[in-house]
């Protein structure tokens, strides 16, 4: 990462996140000045301590100087504590704000954006990158203030004692800056690579946890252990590299300091011999120089913290700045879908990562309050059509209308408020059954939730559970059967009371008994509603008023079951294959 890019990132970080916390940073600045004054005061006090106590043997100073040293150390300790408290709070507040912005962006992001990046990499942005920014703000800001003032104050003491020795001691500073610049670039690059590896490891662990049954049944434990070991070793080696780079300045600084102290002792010895400097001045100067070692070392490595923090901020900005194409425009009118008439006019759509159109030139009409079904081989475009209706995606060509209103020209919230979705892949949250159902309508009463469960046939198994509606379902409903999860999903859709229902192969993964129960629940859900069904089992759509037959992304025929059996070879072939 080039310095100019780092500068832009730090400036944005300041303007958007740090600037509002300037009062606290100003307090930390004042406290840093007290720390600097106290540290330099300790060094200076050795001058009168040596002269008055040890040489002149003044008893008054024998009491006063130790008290002054205690006061100086106490002032330094308390000031440093409160300064760190302030900047630590600012660092975590900045971190939290960035995490909230990422969270908001992800929640509102286009479906395309979410599907093109593994969820574990988003988690890495939250946990790893945000932490690097927090360390930059908390550690970096304080160290820049505290160590700069401390170094300046100690240099003042050194020049006060002897300007020749002070100039000699300053030879070390440009060398330290050169070391910092060299290592800073390397740490920025290594930090970026470590984030990528952290994302790889998070992805792998996520898949191992999610696919634990598949791993066991195919006996690939050793393969997955090897993959995990490789990912962990790669990340561990990168962290070791970062740690090594971070401390690489230490031996260099130690050698420089040793050379400087050796030269200083030799040179100051000659000055003492000619009477240009006293022993008391020498000890005061030596103390100031030794105390200056820590801020010089800290400032020499601050460059690395800045580069690492900037690298983390860059990856966070990549998430935050991702443009959202499909968003809620409050200035657009609300959709009135009371009739529920749906129309597709010359609709074509292509996924971002594909060269071929998923659907092409789709023209169809669905009357309100009726059931329409889409059938066809896998990849024919059935799910794509359903995904366009709630605007999970927008078509590149054509328009979709509900009750004569283009769905792209109405308020997005009002559009989705009128649509419920029950899919094959049921999404449940690790919460209670009640909260999963009321997710569709948080204001719903217990009576309304219970009624929805009766209509979805979910009440039968809920009442048998020890905690009934307060039962925790586990991650994605892992403690429930497929049929039970589906019935909760239907209860949630019933509670929403939307006029348009989308059923995406809602019964395809169920056994015959579960399918019968769920099908009855679906009948209750879809009563007097505009319903679009993607059917895996064609026997479940006999009652559909219209069935659209899709092939290679286009509608090749439509009609009811009897009409298609007599007039559509594709439909008849699909139906007869399922009877075998």
XYZ file of C-alpha atoms in Angstrom:
580
model
C 0.000 0.000 0.000
C 1.439 3.349 -1.059
C 1.804 6.241 1.385
C -0.629 8.434 -0.585
C -3.342 5.785 -0.262
C -2.633 5.445 3.464
C -2.925 9.230 3.835
C -6.317 9.275 2.096
C -7.611 6.419 4.271
C -6.401 8.036 7.521
C -7.923 11.381 6.501
C -11.266 9.721 5.829
C -11.030 7.855 9.132
C -10.474 11.163 10.901
C -13.260 13.080 9.135
C -15.934 10.390 9.394
C -15.177 8.721 12.719
C -12.551 10.394 14.905
C -13.446 14.075 14.462
C -16.627 13.833 16.555
C -14.561 12.531 19.491
C -12.070 15.425 19.456
C -13.039 16.619 22.995
C -11.910 13.287 24.446
C -8.794 13.266 22.300
C -8.085 16.828 23.456
C -8.327 15.643 27.082
C -5.914 12.820 26.227
C -3.651 15.440 24.623
C -3.565 17.541 27.810
C -2.898 14.419 29.874
C -0.126 13.427 27.433
C 1.521 16.804 28.039
C 1.357 16.110 31.802
C 2.927 12.667 31.186
C 5.680 14.330 29.139
C 6.249 17.005 31.786
C 6.357 14.414 34.573
C 8.795 12.174 32.682
C 11.156 15.048 31.879
C 10.748 16.298 35.448
C 12.019 12.964 36.788
C 15.118 13.266 34.588
C 15.711 16.898 35.569
C 15.308 16.179 39.310
C 18.424 13.989 39.221
C 20.496 17.132 38.625
C 19.667 18.795 41.992
C 19.430 15.351 43.638
C 23.050 14.515 42.863
C 24.346 18.045 43.497
C 22.360 19.002 46.602
C 21.975 15.619 48.318
C 25.140 13.697 47.427
C 27.674 16.481 46.811
C 26.464 19.375 48.990
C 24.691 17.006 51.465
C 21.818 19.468 51.926
C 19.313 17.846 54.359
C 16.404 20.034 53.190
C 16.752 18.784 49.631
C 17.131 15.259 50.986
C 13.430 15.480 51.925
C 12.101 17.721 49.143
C 13.540 15.956 46.085
C 12.240 12.427 46.966
C 8.777 13.968 47.565
C 9.016 15.737 44.185
C 9.980 12.446 42.504
C 6.993 10.675 44.088
C 4.698 13.496 42.861
C 6.198 13.291 39.365
C 5.735 9.501 39.125
C 2.176 9.752 40.530
C 1.250 12.496 38.053
C 2.686 10.428 35.212
C 0.850 7.240 36.258
C -2.561 8.865 36.779
C -2.335 10.989 33.624
C -1.333 7.976 31.538
C -4.222 5.932 32.970
C -6.875 8.545 32.153
C -5.338 9.315 28.744
C -5.426 5.628 27.811
C -8.989 5.271 29.132
C -10.153 8.092 26.862
C -8.494 6.893 23.665
C -9.460 3.254 24.296
C -13.103 4.368 24.460
C -12.699 6.371 21.247
C -11.040 3.386 19.539
C -13.866 1.010 20.417
C -16.527 3.589 19.535
C -14.940 4.019 16.098
C -14.724 0.228 15.766
C -18.396 -0.171 16.762
C -19.539 2.511 14.311
C -17.703 0.819 11.445
C -19.169 -2.545 12.420
C -22.675 -1.024 12.553
C -22.168 0.538 9.110
C -21.007 -2.798 7.717
C -23.987 -4.493 9.344
C -26.404 -1.933 7.862
C -24.779 -2.250 4.441
C -24.915 -6.047 4.456
C -28.574 -6.051 5.549
C -29.508 -3.630 2.759
C -27.085 -5.012 0.141
C -28.243 -6.449 -3.140
C -28.669 -10.215 -3.164
C -25.965 -10.364 -5.844
C -23.434 -8.735 -3.510
C -24.166 -11.136 -0.650
C -24.056 -14.238 -2.833
C -20.754 -13.305 -4.486
C -18.816 -13.197 -1.200
C -18.572 -15.958 1.390
C -20.209 -15.085 4.697
C -17.024 -15.971 6.604
C -15.152 -13.195 4.793
C -17.714 -10.689 6.033
C -17.143 -12.052 9.545
C -13.399 -11.521 9.066
C -14.097 -7.872 8.218
C -16.020 -7.522 11.476
C -13.589 -9.302 13.778
C -10.136 -8.816 12.276
C -10.172 -5.629 10.192
C -12.244 -3.652 12.697
C -9.809 -4.668 15.467
C -6.847 -3.341 13.460
C -8.620 0.009 13.061
C -9.400 0.028 16.796
C -5.720 -0.536 17.598
C -4.745 2.274 15.248
C -7.095 4.707 16.970
C -6.483 3.551 20.553
C -2.771 2.762 20.495
C -1.618 4.842 17.549
C -3.264 8.152 18.448
C -2.163 8.030 22.092
C 1.396 6.981 21.275
C 1.791 9.728 18.691
C 0.680 12.361 21.224
C 2.288 10.956 24.366
C 5.589 9.903 22.878
C 6.040 13.019 20.737
C 5.536 15.335 23.715
C 7.644 13.127 25.975
C 10.501 13.048 23.481
C 10.290 16.822 23.023
C 10.297 17.403 26.791
C 13.256 15.063 27.333
C 15.180 16.728 24.508
C 14.573 20.039 26.262
C 16.167 18.629 29.422
C 19.071 17.256 27.397
C 19.716 20.595 25.685
C 19.368 22.350 29.033
C 22.094 20.147 30.493
C 24.470 20.290 27.516
C 23.686 21.199 23.917
C 26.732 19.353 22.491
C 25.695 16.046 24.061
C 22.099 16.645 22.960
C 23.145 17.067 19.327
C 25.211 13.888 19.600
C 22.207 11.980 20.960
C 19.933 13.218 18.149
C 21.970 11.320 15.552
C 19.808 8.277 16.397
C 16.477 9.849 15.368
C 16.798 9.969 11.545
C 18.109 6.388 11.619
C 15.019 5.298 13.606
C 12.703 7.045 11.119
C 14.404 5.267 8.218
C 13.868 1.897 9.910
C 10.190 2.745 10.563
C 9.488 3.721 6.956
C 11.051 0.525 5.640
C 9.180 -1.796 8.032
C 5.851 0.080 7.754
C 5.404 -0.850 4.097
C 6.109 -4.506 4.845
C 3.648 -4.638 7.747
C 0.879 -3.135 5.578
C 1.361 -5.799 2.910
C 1.577 -8.630 5.470
C -1.554 -7.360 7.278
C -3.516 -7.429 4.021
C -2.415 -10.983 3.298
C -3.281 -12.069 6.846
C -6.847 -10.781 6.449
C -7.274 -12.800 3.263
C -5.971 -15.900 5.044
C -8.236 -15.180 8.017
C -11.186 -15.116 5.599
C -10.066 -18.437 4.064
C -9.869 -20.045 7.511
C -13.263 -18.635 8.559
C -14.773 -19.951 5.335
C -13.275 -23.397 5.869
C -14.381 -23.646 9.505
C -17.879 -22.474 8.584
C -18.162 -25.198 5.949
C -16.748 -27.863 8.284
C -19.349 -27.031 10.947
C -22.204 -26.834 8.447
C -21.167 -29.998 6.635
C -20.280 -32.144 9.656
C -22.710 -34.946 8.677
C -21.424 -35.058 5.097
C -17.835 -35.219 6.375
C -18.731 -38.149 8.640
C -20.721 -40.126 6.092
C -18.053 -39.763 3.394
C -15.282 -40.337 5.955
C -13.304 -37.273 4.890
C -12.216 -36.325 8.405
C -8.520 -36.643 7.535
C -8.940 -34.559 4.384
C -10.722 -31.789 6.298
C -8.184 -31.985 9.129
C -5.430 -31.541 6.553
C -7.221 -28.596 4.948
C -7.839 -26.979 8.346
C -4.246 -27.591 9.412
C -2.975 -26.002 6.190
C -5.196 -22.928 6.572
C -4.275 -22.535 10.252
C -0.554 -22.928 9.506
C -0.719 -20.373 6.678
C -2.469 -17.853 8.906
C -0.193 -18.637 11.843
C 2.921 -18.185 9.691
C 1.595 -14.855 8.467
C 0.963 -13.696 12.039
C 4.484 -14.797 12.950
C 5.763 -12.763 10.005
C 3.804 -9.718 11.178
C 5.069 -10.163 14.733
C 8.629 -10.559 13.468
C 8.351 -7.401 11.377
C 6.872 -5.536 14.345
C 9.847 -6.395 16.566
C 12.463 -6.216 13.819
C 13.091 -2.635 14.812
C 14.010 -3.726 18.355
C 17.492 -5.207 17.690
C 18.288 -2.368 15.295
C 17.242 0.196 17.890
C 19.148 -1.654 20.612
C 22.350 -1.619 18.559
C 21.902 2.064 17.705
C 21.203 2.847 21.354
C 24.271 0.883 22.478
C 26.500 2.733 20.011
C 24.990 6.034 21.069
C 25.410 5.372 24.817
C 28.987 4.167 24.324
C 29.825 7.262 22.321
C 27.956 9.420 24.811
C 29.891 8.052 27.811
C 33.215 8.537 26.006
C 32.345 12.067 24.878
C 30.807 13.159 28.198
C 33.880 11.810 30.024
C 36.061 14.192 28.045
C 33.663 17.082 28.795
C 33.711 16.289 32.528
C 37.531 16.170 32.415
C 37.721 19.734 31.081
C 35.030 20.938 33.487
C 32.415 21.722 30.823
C 29.816 19.486 32.472
C 29.320 18.367 36.076
C 28.578 14.878 37.377
C 25.070 16.043 38.345
C 24.444 17.270 34.771
C 25.779 13.987 33.409
C 23.364 11.842 35.462
C 20.412 14.081 34.624
C 21.321 13.958 30.914
C 21.866 10.178 30.990
C 18.478 9.637 32.635
C 16.742 11.866 30.059
C 18.480 10.019 27.230
C 17.551 6.586 28.607
C 13.934 7.664 29.143
C 13.878 8.978 25.555
C 14.633 5.468 24.278
C 11.039 4.252 24.845
C 9.249 7.068 22.934
C 11.806 6.858 20.116
C 11.226 3.115 19.804
C 7.440 3.601 19.983
C 7.458 6.339 17.331
C 9.730 4.169 15.173
C 7.094 1.407 15.135
C 3.971 3.614 14.974
C 4.306 3.551 11.209
C 3.560 -0.172 11.261
C 0.403 0.308 13.349
C -0.739 3.017 10.917
C -0.143 0.839 7.837
C -1.910 -2.163 9.419
C -4.866 -0.006 10.543
C -5.125 1.620 7.112
C -5.132 -1.820 5.454
C -8.010 -2.885 7.740
C -9.905 0.354 7.079
C -9.537 -0.148 3.316
C -11.195 -3.570 3.432
C -13.984 -2.219 5.653
C -14.575 0.656 3.229
C -14.795 -1.895 0.398
C -17.837 -3.342 2.209
C -19.374 -0.015 3.265
C -18.877 1.628 -0.140
C -20.371 -1.212 -2.164
C -23.119 0.497 -4.199
C -26.680 -0.675 -3.523
C -28.679 -0.863 -6.743
C -32.008 -2.039 -5.295
C -32.991 0.175 -2.367
C -36.069 1.690 -0.792
C -36.950 5.079 -2.279
C -39.375 6.710 0.149
C -40.368 9.264 -2.475
C -41.983 6.581 -4.621
C -45.674 5.750 -4.046
C -46.771 2.737 -1.988
C -48.010 -0.306 -3.855
C -51.692 -1.154 -3.620
C -51.813 -4.886 -4.372
C -55.411 -5.487 -3.291
C -56.265 -7.273 -6.559
C -52.955 -9.122 -6.894
C -52.780 -9.163 -10.700
C -49.207 -9.904 -11.871
C -47.775 -9.312 -15.329
C -44.355 -9.928 -16.906
C -43.716 -8.026 -20.134
C -40.679 -8.935 -22.313
C -38.621 -9.746 -19.211
C -35.035 -10.948 -19.635
C -32.450 -11.485 -16.907
C -28.803 -12.589 -16.702
C -26.862 -13.280 -13.503
C -23.699 -11.254 -13.019
C -21.365 -14.249 -13.064
C -22.958 -15.861 -16.134
C -22.706 -15.160 -19.856
C -26.098 -16.710 -20.676
C -29.528 -15.332 -19.880
C -31.370 -17.182 -17.105
C -34.706 -16.125 -18.636
C -35.381 -14.497 -21.970
C -38.357 -12.491 -23.262
C -40.827 -13.732 -20.638
C -44.429 -12.634 -21.200
C -47.071 -13.901 -18.808
C -50.112 -12.806 -16.840
C -51.426 -14.125 -13.519
C -54.906 -13.173 -12.380
C -55.319 -12.000 -8.800
C -56.551 -14.573 -6.295
C -55.515 -17.522 -8.494
C -52.796 -20.165 -8.256
C -50.133 -20.168 -10.952
C -47.410 -22.799 -11.177
C -44.040 -22.899 -12.938
C -42.664 -26.243 -14.049
C -39.589 -27.283 -15.996
C -36.232 -28.945 -15.707
C -33.580 -27.632 -13.328
C -32.101 -24.419 -14.702
C -35.172 -23.579 -16.772
C -35.599 -20.228 -14.956
C -38.373 -20.977 -12.445
C -36.631 -19.604 -9.337
C -35.331 -16.618 -11.281
C -38.906 -15.529 -12.088
C -39.906 -15.794 -8.429
C -36.797 -13.838 -7.354
C -37.659 -10.952 -9.665
C -41.071 -10.370 -8.089
C -39.873 -9.108 -4.653
C -36.937 -7.454 -6.455
C -34.194 -9.637 -5.069
C -32.879 -8.921 -8.571
C -33.953 -6.477 -11.278
C -34.346 -7.604 -14.904
C -32.010 -6.103 -17.502
C -34.919 -5.900 -19.959
C -38.708 -5.648 -19.691
C -40.959 -4.850 -16.753
C -42.885 -6.598 -13.980
C -46.169 -5.071 -12.822
C -48.565 -5.717 -9.947
C -52.050 -4.297 -10.406
C -50.750 -2.224 -13.312
C -47.901 -0.621 -11.338
C -44.294 -1.337 -12.302
C -42.588 -2.820 -9.246
C -39.504 -0.670 -9.937
C -41.618 2.476 -9.617
C -43.138 1.806 -6.208
C -41.795 1.954 -2.686
C -39.678 -1.181 -2.151
C -40.891 -1.686 1.428
C -44.516 -1.577 0.333
C -43.759 -4.080 -2.467
C -42.204 -6.618 -0.118
C -44.894 -6.015 2.492
C -47.372 -7.473 0.001
C -45.362 -10.652 -0.632
C -44.704 -13.743 1.505
C -42.157 -16.420 0.648
C -42.087 -20.071 1.661
C -39.116 -21.869 0.166
C -37.545 -25.308 0.221
C -34.625 -23.937 2.260
C -36.338 -22.776 5.436
C -34.481 -20.048 7.315
C -35.043 -20.093 11.062
C -33.165 -18.058 13.664
C -31.601 -19.508 16.810
C -34.488 -18.247 18.908
C -37.847 -19.396 20.219
C -40.597 -20.775 18.006
C -42.748 -17.795 18.961
C -40.113 -15.254 17.924
C -39.454 -17.076 14.661
C -43.125 -16.929 13.742
C -43.667 -13.337 14.940
C -40.668 -12.272 12.829
C -43.244 -11.594 10.098
C -45.235 -9.311 12.412
C -43.561 -8.325 15.719
C -46.788 -6.619 16.837
C -48.859 -9.780 16.536
C -50.688 -10.946 19.643
C -50.296 -14.422 21.156
C -53.784 -15.235 19.896
C -52.858 -14.307 16.309
C -49.673 -16.395 16.505
C -51.618 -19.369 17.846
C -54.221 -19.000 15.092
C -51.478 -18.940 12.443
C -50.026 -22.121 13.938
C -53.435 -23.839 13.826
C -53.834 -22.953 10.151
C -50.322 -24.170 9.384
C -50.781 -27.430 11.357
C -47.799 -26.409 13.505
C -49.804 -26.296 16.730
C -49.886 -30.119 16.794
C -46.174 -30.571 17.445
C -45.619 -27.249 19.281
C -48.027 -28.252 22.054
C -46.086 -31.495 22.566
C -42.778 -29.677 23.176
C -41.759 -29.160 26.843
C -41.538 -25.378 26.485
C -44.116 -25.120 23.684
C -43.802 -21.707 21.973
C -40.744 -20.824 24.082
C -38.730 -23.742 22.692
C -35.365 -22.680 21.213
C -35.138 -24.166 17.701
C -31.310 -24.100 17.432
C -29.168 -22.803 14.606
C -31.383 -22.721 11.511
C -33.936 -24.953 13.280
C -31.536 -27.881 13.755
C -33.686 -29.276 16.610
C -36.766 -29.599 14.390
C -37.635 -31.972 11.559
C -37.972 -30.772 7.970
C -41.763 -30.879 8.130
C -41.858 -29.001 11.441
C -39.577 -26.260 10.113
C -41.720 -25.935 7.014
C -44.902 -25.572 9.072
C -43.302 -22.812 11.161
C -42.299 -21.112 7.914
C -45.906 -21.337 6.692
C -47.213 -19.997 10.026
C -44.859 -17.048 9.627
C -46.193 -16.400 6.118
C -49.822 -16.678 7.329
C -49.121 -14.144 10.074
C -47.835 -11.638 7.523
C -51.260 -11.611 5.817
C -49.858 -10.582 2.443
C -51.979 -10.864 -0.716
C -49.229 -12.536 -2.796
C -47.653 -15.871 -1.829
C -44.497 -17.345 -3.365
C -43.937 -21.081 -2.846
C -40.504 -22.185 -4.017
C -40.600 -26.013 -3.974
C -41.969 -25.823 -0.442
C -42.711 -29.578 -0.185
C -39.937 -31.053 -2.338
C -37.760 -32.309 0.531
C -40.564 -33.804 2.654
C -41.750 -37.387 3.006
C -45.295 -38.332 1.979
C -46.844 -37.911 5.451
C -45.173 -34.555 6.102
C -46.024 -33.380 2.589
C -49.711 -34.143 3.131
C -49.803 -32.120 6.362
C -47.789 -29.238 4.855
C -49.947 -29.250 1.712
C -53.068 -28.766 3.839
C -51.302 -25.892 5.611
C -50.371 -24.390 2.247
C -54.007 -24.577 1.172
C -54.931 -22.488 4.236
C -52.126 -20.040 3.459
C -53.044 -19.538 -0.188
C -56.820 -19.257 0.220
C -58.014 -16.229 -1.823
C -54.393 -15.154 -2.399
C -52.421 -14.731 -5.600
C -50.090 -17.715 -5.379
C -47.066 -18.578 -7.475
C -45.789 -22.118 -7.059
C -42.585 -23.747 -8.192
C -43.467 -27.424 -8.115
C -41.065 -30.299 -7.821
C -43.881 -32.835 -7.664
C -46.363 -32.048 -10.452
C -49.080 -33.978 -8.627
C -49.298 -31.073 -6.144
C -50.363 -28.492 -8.755
C -53.436 -30.134 -10.293
C -55.577 -27.389 -8.783
C -53.552 -24.529 -10.317
C -55.608 -22.310 -12.626
C -52.628 -21.841 -14.912
C -49.360 -23.751 -15.270
C -46.428 -22.198 -17.152
C -44.016 -24.647 -18.752
C -40.448 -23.322 -18.933
C -37.530 -24.552 -21.004
C -34.106 -22.929 -21.510
C -35.246 -19.694 -19.878
C -38.455 -19.221 -21.885
C -42.165 -20.027 -21.536
C -43.016 -22.664 -24.148
C -46.640 -23.287 -23.132
C -49.281 -22.520 -20.507
C -52.699 -23.723 -19.407
C -54.273 -25.946 -16.770
C -53.195 -29.520 -16.097
C -55.669 -31.192 -18.451
C -54.916 -28.788 -21.308
C -51.153 -29.282 -21.000
C -51.443 -33.081 -20.778
C -53.228 -33.035 -24.104
C -51.283 -30.276 -25.866
C -47.773 -29.913 -24.392
C -45.239 -32.730 -24.974
C -42.728 -31.214 -22.515
C -45.275 -31.105 -19.675
C -46.634 -34.563 -20.453
C -43.079 -35.957 -20.493
C -42.268 -34.363 -17.116
C -45.494 -35.675 -15.603
C -45.122 -39.234 -16.911
C -41.495 -39.454 -15.717
C -42.662 -38.743 -12.174
C -45.299 -41.484 -12.353
C -42.687 -44.146 -13.143
